[in-house]
XYZ file of C-alpha atoms in Angstrom:
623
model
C 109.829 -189.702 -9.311
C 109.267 -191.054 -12.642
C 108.407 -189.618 -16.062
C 106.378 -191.416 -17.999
C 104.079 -191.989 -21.181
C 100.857 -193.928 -21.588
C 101.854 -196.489 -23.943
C 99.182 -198.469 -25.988
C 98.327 -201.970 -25.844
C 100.499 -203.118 -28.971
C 103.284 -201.073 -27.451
C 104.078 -199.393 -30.765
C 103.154 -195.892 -29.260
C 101.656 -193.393 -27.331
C 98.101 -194.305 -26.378
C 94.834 -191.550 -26.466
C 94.610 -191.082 -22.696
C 90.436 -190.540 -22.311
C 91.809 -187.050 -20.831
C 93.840 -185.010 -17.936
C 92.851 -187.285 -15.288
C 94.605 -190.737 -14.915
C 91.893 -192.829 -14.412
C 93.352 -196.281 -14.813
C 92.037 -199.690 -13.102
C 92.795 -202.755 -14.594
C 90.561 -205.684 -14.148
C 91.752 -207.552 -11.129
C 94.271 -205.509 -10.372
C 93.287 -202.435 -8.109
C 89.632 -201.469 -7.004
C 87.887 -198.907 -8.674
C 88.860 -195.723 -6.246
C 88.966 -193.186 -8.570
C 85.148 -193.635 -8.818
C 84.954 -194.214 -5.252
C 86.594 -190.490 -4.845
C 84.720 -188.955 -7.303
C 81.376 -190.255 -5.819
C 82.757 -189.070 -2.540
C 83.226 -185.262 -4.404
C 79.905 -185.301 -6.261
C 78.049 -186.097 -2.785
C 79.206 -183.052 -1.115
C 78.942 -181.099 -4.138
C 75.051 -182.126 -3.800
C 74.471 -182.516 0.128
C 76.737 -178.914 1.128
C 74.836 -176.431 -0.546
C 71.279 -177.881 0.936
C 72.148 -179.108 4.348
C 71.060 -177.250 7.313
C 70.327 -178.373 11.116
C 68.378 -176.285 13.285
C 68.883 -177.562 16.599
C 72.232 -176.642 16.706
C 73.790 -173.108 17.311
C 74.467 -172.620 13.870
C 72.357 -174.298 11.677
C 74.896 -174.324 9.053
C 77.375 -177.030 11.394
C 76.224 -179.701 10.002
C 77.391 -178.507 6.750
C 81.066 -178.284 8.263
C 80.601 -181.647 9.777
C 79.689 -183.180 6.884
C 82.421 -181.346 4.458
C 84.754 -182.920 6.921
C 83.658 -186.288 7.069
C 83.271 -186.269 3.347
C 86.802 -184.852 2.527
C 88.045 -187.423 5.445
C 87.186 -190.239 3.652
C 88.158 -188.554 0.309
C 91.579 -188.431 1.408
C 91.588 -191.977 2.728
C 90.387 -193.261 -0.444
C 92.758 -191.710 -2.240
C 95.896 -192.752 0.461
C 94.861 -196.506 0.142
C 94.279 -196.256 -3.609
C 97.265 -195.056 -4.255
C 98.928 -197.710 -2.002
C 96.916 -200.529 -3.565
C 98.678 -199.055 -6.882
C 102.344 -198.431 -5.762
C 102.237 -195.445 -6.815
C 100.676 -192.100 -7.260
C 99.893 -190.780 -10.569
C 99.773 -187.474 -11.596
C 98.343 -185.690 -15.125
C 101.233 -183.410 -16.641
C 98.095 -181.218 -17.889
C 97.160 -181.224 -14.057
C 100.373 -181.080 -12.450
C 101.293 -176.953 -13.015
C 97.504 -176.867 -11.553
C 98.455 -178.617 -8.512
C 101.625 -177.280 -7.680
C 100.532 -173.984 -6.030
C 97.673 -175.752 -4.395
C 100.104 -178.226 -2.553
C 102.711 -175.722 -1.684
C 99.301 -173.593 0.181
C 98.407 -176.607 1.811
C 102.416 -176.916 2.880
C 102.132 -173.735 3.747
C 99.562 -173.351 5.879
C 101.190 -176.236 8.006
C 103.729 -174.691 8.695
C 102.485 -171.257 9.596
C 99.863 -173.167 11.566
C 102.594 -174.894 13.856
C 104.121 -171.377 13.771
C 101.249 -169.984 15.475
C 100.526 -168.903 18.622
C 96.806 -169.252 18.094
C 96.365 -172.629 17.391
C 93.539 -173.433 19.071
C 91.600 -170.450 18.466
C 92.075 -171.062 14.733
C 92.159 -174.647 14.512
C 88.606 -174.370 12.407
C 89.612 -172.060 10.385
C 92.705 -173.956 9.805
C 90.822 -177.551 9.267
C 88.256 -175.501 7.008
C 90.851 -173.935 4.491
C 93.180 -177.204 4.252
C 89.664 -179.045 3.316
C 89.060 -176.611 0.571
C 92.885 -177.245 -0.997
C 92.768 -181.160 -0.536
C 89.504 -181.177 -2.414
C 90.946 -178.882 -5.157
C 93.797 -181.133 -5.819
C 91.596 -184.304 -5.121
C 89.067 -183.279 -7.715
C 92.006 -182.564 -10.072
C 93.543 -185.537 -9.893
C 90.135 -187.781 -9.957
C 87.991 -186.058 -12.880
C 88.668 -186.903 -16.284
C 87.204 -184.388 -19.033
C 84.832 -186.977 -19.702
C 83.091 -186.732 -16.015
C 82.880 -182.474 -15.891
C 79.512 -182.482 -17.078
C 78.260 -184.890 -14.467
C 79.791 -183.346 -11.441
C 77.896 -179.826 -13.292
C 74.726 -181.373 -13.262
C 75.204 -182.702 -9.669
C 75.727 -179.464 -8.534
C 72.469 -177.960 -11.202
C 70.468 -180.117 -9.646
C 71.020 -179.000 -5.748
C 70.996 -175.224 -6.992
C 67.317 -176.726 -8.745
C 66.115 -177.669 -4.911
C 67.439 -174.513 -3.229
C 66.270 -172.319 -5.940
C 62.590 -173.934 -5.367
C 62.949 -173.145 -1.449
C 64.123 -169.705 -2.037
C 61.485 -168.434 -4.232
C 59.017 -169.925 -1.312
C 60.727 -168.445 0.574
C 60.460 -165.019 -1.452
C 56.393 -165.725 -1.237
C 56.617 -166.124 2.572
C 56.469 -169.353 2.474
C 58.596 -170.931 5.012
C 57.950 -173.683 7.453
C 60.897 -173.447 9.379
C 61.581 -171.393 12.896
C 64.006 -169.379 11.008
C 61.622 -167.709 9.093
C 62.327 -164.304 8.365
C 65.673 -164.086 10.303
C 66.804 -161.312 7.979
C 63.333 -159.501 7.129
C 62.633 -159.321 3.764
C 66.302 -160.580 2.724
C 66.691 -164.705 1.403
C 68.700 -166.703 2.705
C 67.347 -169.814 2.023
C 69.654 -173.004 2.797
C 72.774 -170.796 2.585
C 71.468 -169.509 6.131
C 72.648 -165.729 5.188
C 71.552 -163.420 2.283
C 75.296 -162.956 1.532
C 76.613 -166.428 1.176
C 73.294 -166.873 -0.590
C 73.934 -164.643 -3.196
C 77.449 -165.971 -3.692
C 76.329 -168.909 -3.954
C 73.656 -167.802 -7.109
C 76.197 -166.068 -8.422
C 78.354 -169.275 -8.600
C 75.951 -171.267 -10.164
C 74.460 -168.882 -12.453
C 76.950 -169.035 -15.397
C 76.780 -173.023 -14.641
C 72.828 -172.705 -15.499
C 73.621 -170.725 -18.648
C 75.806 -173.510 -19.993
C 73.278 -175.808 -19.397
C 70.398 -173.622 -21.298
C 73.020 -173.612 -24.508
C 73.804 -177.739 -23.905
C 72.742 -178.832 -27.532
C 73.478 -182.423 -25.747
C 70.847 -182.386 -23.546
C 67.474 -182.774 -24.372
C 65.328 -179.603 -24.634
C 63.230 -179.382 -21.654
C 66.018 -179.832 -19.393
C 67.673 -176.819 -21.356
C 64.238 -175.186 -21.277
C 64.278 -175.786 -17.081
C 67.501 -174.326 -16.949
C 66.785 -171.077 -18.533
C 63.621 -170.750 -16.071
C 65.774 -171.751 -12.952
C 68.306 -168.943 -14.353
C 65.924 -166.670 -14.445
C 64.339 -167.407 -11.235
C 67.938 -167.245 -9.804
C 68.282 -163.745 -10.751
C 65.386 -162.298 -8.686
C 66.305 -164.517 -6.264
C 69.770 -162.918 -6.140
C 68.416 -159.277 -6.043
C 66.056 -160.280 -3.137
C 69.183 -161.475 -1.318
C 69.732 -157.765 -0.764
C 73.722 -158.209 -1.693
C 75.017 -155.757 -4.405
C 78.209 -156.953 -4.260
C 76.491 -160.223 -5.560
C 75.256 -158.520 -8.144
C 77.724 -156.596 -9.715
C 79.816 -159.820 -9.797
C 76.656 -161.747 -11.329
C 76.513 -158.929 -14.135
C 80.265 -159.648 -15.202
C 79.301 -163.323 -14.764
C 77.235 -163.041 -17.829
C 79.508 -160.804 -19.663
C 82.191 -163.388 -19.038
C 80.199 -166.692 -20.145
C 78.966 -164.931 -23.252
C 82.268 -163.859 -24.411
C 84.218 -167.195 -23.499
C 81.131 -169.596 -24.349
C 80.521 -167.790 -28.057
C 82.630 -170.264 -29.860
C 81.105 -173.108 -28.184
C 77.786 -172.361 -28.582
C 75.280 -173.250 -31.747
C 75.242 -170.122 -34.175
C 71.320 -171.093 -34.095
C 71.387 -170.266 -30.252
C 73.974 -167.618 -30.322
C 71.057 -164.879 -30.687
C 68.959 -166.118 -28.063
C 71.653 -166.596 -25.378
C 72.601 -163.056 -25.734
C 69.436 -161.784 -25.623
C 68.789 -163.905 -22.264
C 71.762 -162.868 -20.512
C 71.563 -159.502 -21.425
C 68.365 -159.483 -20.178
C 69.700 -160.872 -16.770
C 72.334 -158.243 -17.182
C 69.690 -155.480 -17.163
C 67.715 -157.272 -14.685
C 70.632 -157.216 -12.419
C 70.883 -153.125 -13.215
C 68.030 -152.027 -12.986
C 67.429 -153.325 -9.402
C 70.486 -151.022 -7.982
C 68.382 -147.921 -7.102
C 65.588 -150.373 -4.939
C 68.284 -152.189 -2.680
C 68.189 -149.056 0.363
C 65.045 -151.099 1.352
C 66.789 -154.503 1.906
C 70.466 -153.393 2.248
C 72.676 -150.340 4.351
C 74.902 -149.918 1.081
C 76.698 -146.970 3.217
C 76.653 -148.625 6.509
C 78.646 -151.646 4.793
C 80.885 -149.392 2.679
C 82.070 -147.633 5.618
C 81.928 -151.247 7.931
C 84.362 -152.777 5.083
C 86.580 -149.234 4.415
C 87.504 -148.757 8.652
C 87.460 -152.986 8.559
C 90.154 -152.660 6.105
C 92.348 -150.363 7.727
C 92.657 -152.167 10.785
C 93.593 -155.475 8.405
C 96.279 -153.217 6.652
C 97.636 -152.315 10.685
C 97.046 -156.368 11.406
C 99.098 -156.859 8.301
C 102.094 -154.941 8.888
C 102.929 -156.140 12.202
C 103.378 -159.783 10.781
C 104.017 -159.686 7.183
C 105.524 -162.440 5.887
C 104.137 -165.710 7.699
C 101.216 -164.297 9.194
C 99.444 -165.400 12.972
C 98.243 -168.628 11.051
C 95.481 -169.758 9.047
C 92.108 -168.825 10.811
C 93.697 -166.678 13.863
C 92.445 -162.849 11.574
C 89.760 -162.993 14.161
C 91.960 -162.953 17.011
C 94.650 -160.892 16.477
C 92.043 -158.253 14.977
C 90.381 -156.712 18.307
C 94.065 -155.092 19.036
C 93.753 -153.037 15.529
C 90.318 -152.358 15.535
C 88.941 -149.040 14.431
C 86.832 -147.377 16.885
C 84.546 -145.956 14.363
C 83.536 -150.124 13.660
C 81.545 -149.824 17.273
C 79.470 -146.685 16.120
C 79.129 -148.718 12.582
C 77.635 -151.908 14.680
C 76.055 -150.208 17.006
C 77.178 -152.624 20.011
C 80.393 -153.182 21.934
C 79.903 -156.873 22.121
C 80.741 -157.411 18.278
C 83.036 -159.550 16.627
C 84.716 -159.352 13.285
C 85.444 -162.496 11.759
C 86.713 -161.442 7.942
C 87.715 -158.524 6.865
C 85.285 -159.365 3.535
C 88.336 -159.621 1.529
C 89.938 -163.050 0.611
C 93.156 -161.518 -0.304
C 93.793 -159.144 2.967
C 92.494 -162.408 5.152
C 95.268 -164.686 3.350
C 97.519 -161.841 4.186
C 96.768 -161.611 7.234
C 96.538 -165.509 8.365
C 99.612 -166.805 6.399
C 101.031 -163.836 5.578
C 102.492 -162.231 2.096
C 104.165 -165.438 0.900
C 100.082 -167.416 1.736
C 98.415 -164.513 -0.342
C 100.647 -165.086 -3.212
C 100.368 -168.732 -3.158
C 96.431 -168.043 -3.544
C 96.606 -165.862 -6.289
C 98.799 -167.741 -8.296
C 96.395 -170.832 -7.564
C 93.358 -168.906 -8.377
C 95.060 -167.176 -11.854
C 96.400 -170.334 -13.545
C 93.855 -171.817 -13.551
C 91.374 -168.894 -14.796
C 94.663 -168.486 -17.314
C 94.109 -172.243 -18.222
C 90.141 -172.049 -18.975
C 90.435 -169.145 -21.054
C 93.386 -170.460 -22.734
C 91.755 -173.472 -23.902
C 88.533 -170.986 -25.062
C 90.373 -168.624 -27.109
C 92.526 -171.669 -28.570
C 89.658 -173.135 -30.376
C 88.239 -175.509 -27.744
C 85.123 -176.981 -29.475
C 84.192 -179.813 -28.063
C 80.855 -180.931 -27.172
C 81.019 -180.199 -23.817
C 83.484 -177.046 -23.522
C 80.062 -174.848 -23.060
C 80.531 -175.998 -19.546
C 84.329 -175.038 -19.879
C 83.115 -171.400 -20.150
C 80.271 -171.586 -17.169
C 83.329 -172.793 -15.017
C 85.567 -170.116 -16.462
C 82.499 -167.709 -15.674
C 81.629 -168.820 -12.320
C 85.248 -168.858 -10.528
C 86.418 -165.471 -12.459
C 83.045 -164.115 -10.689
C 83.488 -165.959 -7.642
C 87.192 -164.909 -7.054
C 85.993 -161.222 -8.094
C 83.306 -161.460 -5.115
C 85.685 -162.675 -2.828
C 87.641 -159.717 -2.507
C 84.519 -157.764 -1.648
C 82.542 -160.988 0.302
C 83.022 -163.818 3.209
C 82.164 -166.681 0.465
C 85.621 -168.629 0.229
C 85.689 -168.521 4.331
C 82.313 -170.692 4.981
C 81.539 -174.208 3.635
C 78.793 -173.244 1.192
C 79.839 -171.745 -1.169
C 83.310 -171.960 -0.029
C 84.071 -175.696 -0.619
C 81.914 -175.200 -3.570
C 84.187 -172.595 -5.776
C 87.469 -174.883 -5.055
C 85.551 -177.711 -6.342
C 84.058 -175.845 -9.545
C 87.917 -173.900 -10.071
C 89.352 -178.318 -9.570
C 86.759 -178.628 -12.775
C 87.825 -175.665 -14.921
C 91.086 -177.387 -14.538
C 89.677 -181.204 -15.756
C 88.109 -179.409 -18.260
C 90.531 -177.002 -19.869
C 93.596 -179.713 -19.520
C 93.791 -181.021 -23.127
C 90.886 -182.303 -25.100
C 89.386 -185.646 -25.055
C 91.273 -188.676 -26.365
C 94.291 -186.844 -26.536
C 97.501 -188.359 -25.182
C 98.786 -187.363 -22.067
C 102.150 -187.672 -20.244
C 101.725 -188.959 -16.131
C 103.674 -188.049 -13.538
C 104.740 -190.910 -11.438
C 105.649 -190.657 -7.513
C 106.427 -194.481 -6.514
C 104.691 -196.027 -2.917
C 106.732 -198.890 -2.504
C 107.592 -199.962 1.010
C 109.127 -203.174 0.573
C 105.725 -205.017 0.274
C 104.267 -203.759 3.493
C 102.329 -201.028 1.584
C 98.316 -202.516 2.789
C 99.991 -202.622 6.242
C 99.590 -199.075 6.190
C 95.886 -199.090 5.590
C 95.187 -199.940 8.988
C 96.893 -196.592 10.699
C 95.065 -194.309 7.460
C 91.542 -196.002 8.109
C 92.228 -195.599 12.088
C 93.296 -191.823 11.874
C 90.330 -191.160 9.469
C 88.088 -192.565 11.827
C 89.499 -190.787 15.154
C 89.457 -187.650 13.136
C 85.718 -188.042 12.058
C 84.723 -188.784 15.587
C 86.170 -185.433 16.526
C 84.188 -184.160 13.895
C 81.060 -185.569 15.304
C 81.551 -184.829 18.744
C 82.058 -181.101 17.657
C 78.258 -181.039 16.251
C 77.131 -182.649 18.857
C 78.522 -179.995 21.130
C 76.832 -177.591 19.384
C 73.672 -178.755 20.389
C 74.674 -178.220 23.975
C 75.667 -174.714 22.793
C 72.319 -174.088 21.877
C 70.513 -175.938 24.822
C 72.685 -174.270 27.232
C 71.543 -170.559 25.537
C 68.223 -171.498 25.887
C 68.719 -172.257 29.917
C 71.383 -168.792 30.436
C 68.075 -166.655 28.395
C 65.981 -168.554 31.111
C 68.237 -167.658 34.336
C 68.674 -171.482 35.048
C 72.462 -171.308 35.336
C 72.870 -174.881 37.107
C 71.533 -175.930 33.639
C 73.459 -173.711 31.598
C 76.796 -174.047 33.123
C 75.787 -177.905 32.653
C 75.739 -177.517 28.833
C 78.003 -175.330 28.310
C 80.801 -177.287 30.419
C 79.745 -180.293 28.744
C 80.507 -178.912 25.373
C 83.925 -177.517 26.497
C 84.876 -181.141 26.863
C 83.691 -182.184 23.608
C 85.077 -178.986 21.616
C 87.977 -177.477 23.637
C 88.471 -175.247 20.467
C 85.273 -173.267 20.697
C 86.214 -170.394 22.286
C 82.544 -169.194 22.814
C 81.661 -172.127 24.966
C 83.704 -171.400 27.578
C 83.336 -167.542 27.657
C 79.834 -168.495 28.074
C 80.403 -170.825 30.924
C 82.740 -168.269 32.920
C 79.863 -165.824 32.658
C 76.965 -168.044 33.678
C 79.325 -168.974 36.296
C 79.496 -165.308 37.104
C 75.692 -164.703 36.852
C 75.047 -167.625 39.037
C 77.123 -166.064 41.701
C 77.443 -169.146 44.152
C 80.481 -170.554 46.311
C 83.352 -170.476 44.214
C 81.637 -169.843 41.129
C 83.651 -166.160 40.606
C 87.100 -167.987 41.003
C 85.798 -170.477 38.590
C 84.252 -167.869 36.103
C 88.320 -166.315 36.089
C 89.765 -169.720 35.619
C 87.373 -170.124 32.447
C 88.575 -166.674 31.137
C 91.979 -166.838 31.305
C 90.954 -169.785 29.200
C 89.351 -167.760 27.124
C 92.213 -165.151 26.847
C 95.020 -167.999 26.744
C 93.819 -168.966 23.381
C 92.321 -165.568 22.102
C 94.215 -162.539 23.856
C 90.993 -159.955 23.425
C 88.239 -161.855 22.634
C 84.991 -159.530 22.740
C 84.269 -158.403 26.270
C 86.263 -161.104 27.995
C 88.507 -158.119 29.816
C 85.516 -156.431 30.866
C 83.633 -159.463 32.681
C 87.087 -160.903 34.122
C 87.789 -157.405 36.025
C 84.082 -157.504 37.141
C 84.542 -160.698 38.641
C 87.701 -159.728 39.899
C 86.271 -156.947 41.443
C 83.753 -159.218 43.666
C 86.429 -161.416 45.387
C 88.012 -157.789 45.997
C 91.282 -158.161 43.794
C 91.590 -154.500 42.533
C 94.796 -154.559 41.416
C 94.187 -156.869 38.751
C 90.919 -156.003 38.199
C 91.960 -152.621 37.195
C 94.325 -154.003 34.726
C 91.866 -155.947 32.859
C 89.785 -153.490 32.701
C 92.184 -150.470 31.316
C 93.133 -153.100 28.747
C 88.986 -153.436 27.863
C 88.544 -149.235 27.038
C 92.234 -149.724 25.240
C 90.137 -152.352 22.743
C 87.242 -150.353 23.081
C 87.430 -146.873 23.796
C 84.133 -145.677 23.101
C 82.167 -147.838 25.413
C 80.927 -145.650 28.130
C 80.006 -148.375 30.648
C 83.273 -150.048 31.005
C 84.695 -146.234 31.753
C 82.238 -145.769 34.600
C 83.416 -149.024 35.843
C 87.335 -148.331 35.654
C 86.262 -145.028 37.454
C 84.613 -147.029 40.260
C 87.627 -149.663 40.495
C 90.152 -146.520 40.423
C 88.251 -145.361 43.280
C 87.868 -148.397 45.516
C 91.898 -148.455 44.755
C 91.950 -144.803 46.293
C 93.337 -143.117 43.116
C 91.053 -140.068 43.233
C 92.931 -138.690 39.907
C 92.307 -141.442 37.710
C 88.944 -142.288 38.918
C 87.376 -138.528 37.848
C 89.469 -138.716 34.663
C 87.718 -142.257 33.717
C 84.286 -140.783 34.975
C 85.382 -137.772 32.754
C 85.583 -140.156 29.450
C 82.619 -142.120 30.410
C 80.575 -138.583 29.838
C 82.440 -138.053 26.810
C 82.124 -141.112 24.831
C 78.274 -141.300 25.536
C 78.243 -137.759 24.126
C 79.400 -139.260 21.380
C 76.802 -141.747 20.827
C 74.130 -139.289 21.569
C 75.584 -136.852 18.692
C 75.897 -139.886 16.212
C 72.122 -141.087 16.974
């Protein structure tokens, strides 16, 4: 590694780098792929947040698909670029930014390959490493210069979704997901939660654009009105975790944007967001009507506790990135079934970024996120209170604003699990970073980490351009299984199970990850009932259970079909280890009662029929 200066053209000293970002390409010598990668960011930053499929399972996949694809060729860009150039360069302003992003990334490697759950969390896994590369990506590609662009890119997707939320808020809504939470919006975010977080995120952003002296009035004017709009938006969402963290949103952007801001339009900024503020406030005592604010207190408190249990057993390197989901079932709560109301549930997140990085890459992970997350906060405020004035450090302090809030929300929220706003908040926290990392034109030391192979660097492009494009064939192949996901649902709801096992087999193949896929084929299997369709509905669950141990009811419908090719014994077992996971699930008592009895252990079976009566007591009281 070398340490070295910009020097200036007459070599007589250091030249006024244009800011953090090294953004260097000589005519004739290199392409342009610093612009190519920053293109690359600013079209997800646009396309994410509004993207949305409904033929697929989850009309929120093609997000995901196209997050990967974009940060796939982000990363390829950036690999050839720097091998074009012999060399990759690295802002010292950026660098202490960087650092515990890259050792996360390293990290969750290696507690990846660690894992036992690999498969079962590979999303997860591809999903969080996405998020880091783009952090450090966006880092190293924006200059100072370019932060108010890749603001206004994201300002004007949070323009389109804000329009298609308040239609939404009018019931009007042409799609087949129309009211999918009742009166709750959700509008491209496809959930009033990530919605919200996603308002919230953008909010402070929309501020700094209303105070923008730069900018020509009616934009400003547009801004403040989209704001606004944004705020009942954001109470309609039904989320008042979103909204306390949207209240200290504004608190934060007026305090850290009061320097930066006109004295002419100090007034009316805090007028506006205190009147957001109180907005935000005085909508508390109407949410019972859209929310359960005790049914997800208590959901998140028992949640929690199970985490803590989760936590404990593997403290240091965790089950890997994207496995909390599996391991969780063991450590569940029983008091989360009453909560739900179901037995079939499953818990993702425990709606707390810090416990979840705890849990997945253990203590040493969680640290490595917080000290991430903090230094760069640290850094934006820094830069505030230090007399940042330039023209555009209003947006310093919306970027301050909306990651503070963001990480705040986080620890109460799902936001940093799902693409939108997940990818989102790495990408506006890579911008505080550009922005707060010395002040334009001044000079800057680089960081140097030489690429030189002996002159067969562009030989190398050929095995970066082939991965990238094997990888983002996997990525398409996994949306298009989705639409067999959802084709194959449709058939099972219909009772055509030659058609259902046909889709959901056929996705298997395409996404051997997706755990649901072939849970669902070993049960239509099941359902169907022919000639060897039991033995194959087992060999699909131990599938199922090879790559997540207790995944929802997968013990329960593996002793059932146990039972029908007359294997007690085992069927037994699966089924005590099903009321172990959930013992408050009357049914699968009455059915270890019957199996105890078929296996002639009189005892056991009256004890089982015993608990059966007891646990739907239970319900009966709680209802």
């Amino acid at each position: 590694m070398n340490f070295t200066k910009n020097i200036s053209s007459d070599g007589q000293g250091p030249a006024a780098a244009p800011d953090a970002a090294v953004d260097k390409n000589p005519a004739g010598e290199n392409f342009p792929w610093r612009t190519a990668l920053r293109s690359i960011l600013l079209f997800l930053a646009a396309v994410l947040p509004v993207a949305f499929y409904l033929r697929t399972y989850d009309s929120v996949t093609v997000k995901t698909t196209i997050m990967q694809l974009g940060v796939l060729a982000a990363a390829a860009v950036w690999l050839i670029g720097s091998l074009n150039d012999g060399r990759i360069e690295i802002s010292s302003k950026t660098a202490p930014l960087i650092l515990p992003a890259a050792l996360l990334l390293i990290w969750n490697g290696l507690s990846f390959l660690h894992s036992p759950y690999r498969l079962a969390s590979t999303d997860g896994f591809i999903k969080q490493e996405a998020f880091l590369l783009s952090f450090i990506l966006t880092l190293i590609s924006f200059p100072r210069r370019d932060v108010r662009k890749a603001v206004l890119v994201m300002l004007a997707a949070w323009a389109a979704i804000v329009v298609y939320g308040f239609l939404q808020s009018t019931g009007v809504d042409p799609f087949v997901w129309k009211g999918a939470f009742g009166d709750r919006l959700f509008a491209t975010l496809a959930n009033p939660n990530l919605f919200s977080a996603y308002l919230l995120l953008l909010f402070p952003l929309g501020l700094a654009l209303m105070c923008d002296g730069g900018v020509p009035a009616g934009l400003r004017s547009a801004a403040g009105a989209f704001s606004l709009i944004g705020v009942f938006l954001a109470i309609k969402t039904g989320s008042s975790s979103g909204k306390t963290a949207s209240i200290i949103a504004a608190v934060i952007f007026i305090i850290s944007a009061w320097r930066s801001i006109k004295e002419g339009q100090r007034g009316r900024t805090l007028v506006f967001a205190g009147m957001c503020a109180i907005i935000f406030l005085i909508s508390f005592p109407f949410m019972a009507q859209q929310s359960r604010p005790d049914r997800d207190h208590d959901f998140r408190l028992q949640t929690r506790e199970g985490a803590v249990s989760l936590i404990k057993n593997q403290p240091w390197m965790g089950s890997g990135p994207g496995s909390f989901w599996v391991r969780y079932p063991a450590f569940r709560k029983q008091q989360i079934f009453f909560i739900e109301q179901k037995h079939n549930n499953e818990t993702d997140h425990p709606e707390n970024e810090l416990l979840e990085q705890c849990a997945d890459t253990g203590l040493v992970g969680a640290f490595l996120w917080l000290w991430l997350f903090c230094i760069v906060i640290f850094r934006g405020g820094s830069a505030l209170l230090n007399g940042d004035r330039e023209d555009d450090s209003i947006y310093t302090a919306g970027l301050l604003a909306a990651t503070l809030a963001s990480v705040l929300l986080a620890l109460n929220g799902i936001s940093t699990r799902f693409v939108a706003p997940g990818w989102l908040i790495y990408f506006s926290a890579g911008l505080l970073g550009a922005a707060s990392s010395g002040k334009q034109g001044e000079p800057d030391s680089v960081l140097t980490f030489p690429l030189s192979f002996g002159g067969v660097e562009r030989i190398l492009f050929i095995p970066i351009l082939a991965g990238a494009v094997y990888l983002g064939y996997g990525s398409i192949k996994i949306f298009r299984s989705d639409l067999c996901h959802n084709i194959g649902i449709f058939y099972a709801k219909a009772g055509n199970w030659d058609e259902a096992a046909k889709n959901f087999g056929q996705e298997s193949q395409a996404a051997p990850t997706y755990i649901m896929s072939r849970y669902f084929l070993g049960n239509a299997f099941q359902d169907r009932g022919g000639p060897g369709d039991y033995e194959r509905a087992l060999k699909e669950y131990r599938n199922v259970r090879s790559m997540a141990p207790d995944y929802v009811q997968v013990h329960f419908q593996e002793a059932r079909a146990l039972e029908k090719l007359n294997r007690i014994p085992e069927a037994i077992e699966r089924m005590e280890r099903q009321v172990r996971l959930d013992p408050v699930w009357d049914t699968a008592w009455l059915e270890l009662a019957g199996l105890y009895g078929k296996a002639g252990n009189i005892e056991k079976a009256q004890q089982a029929a015993k608990q059966a009566e007891a646990v739907k007591a239970m319900w009966t009281v709680r209802h």
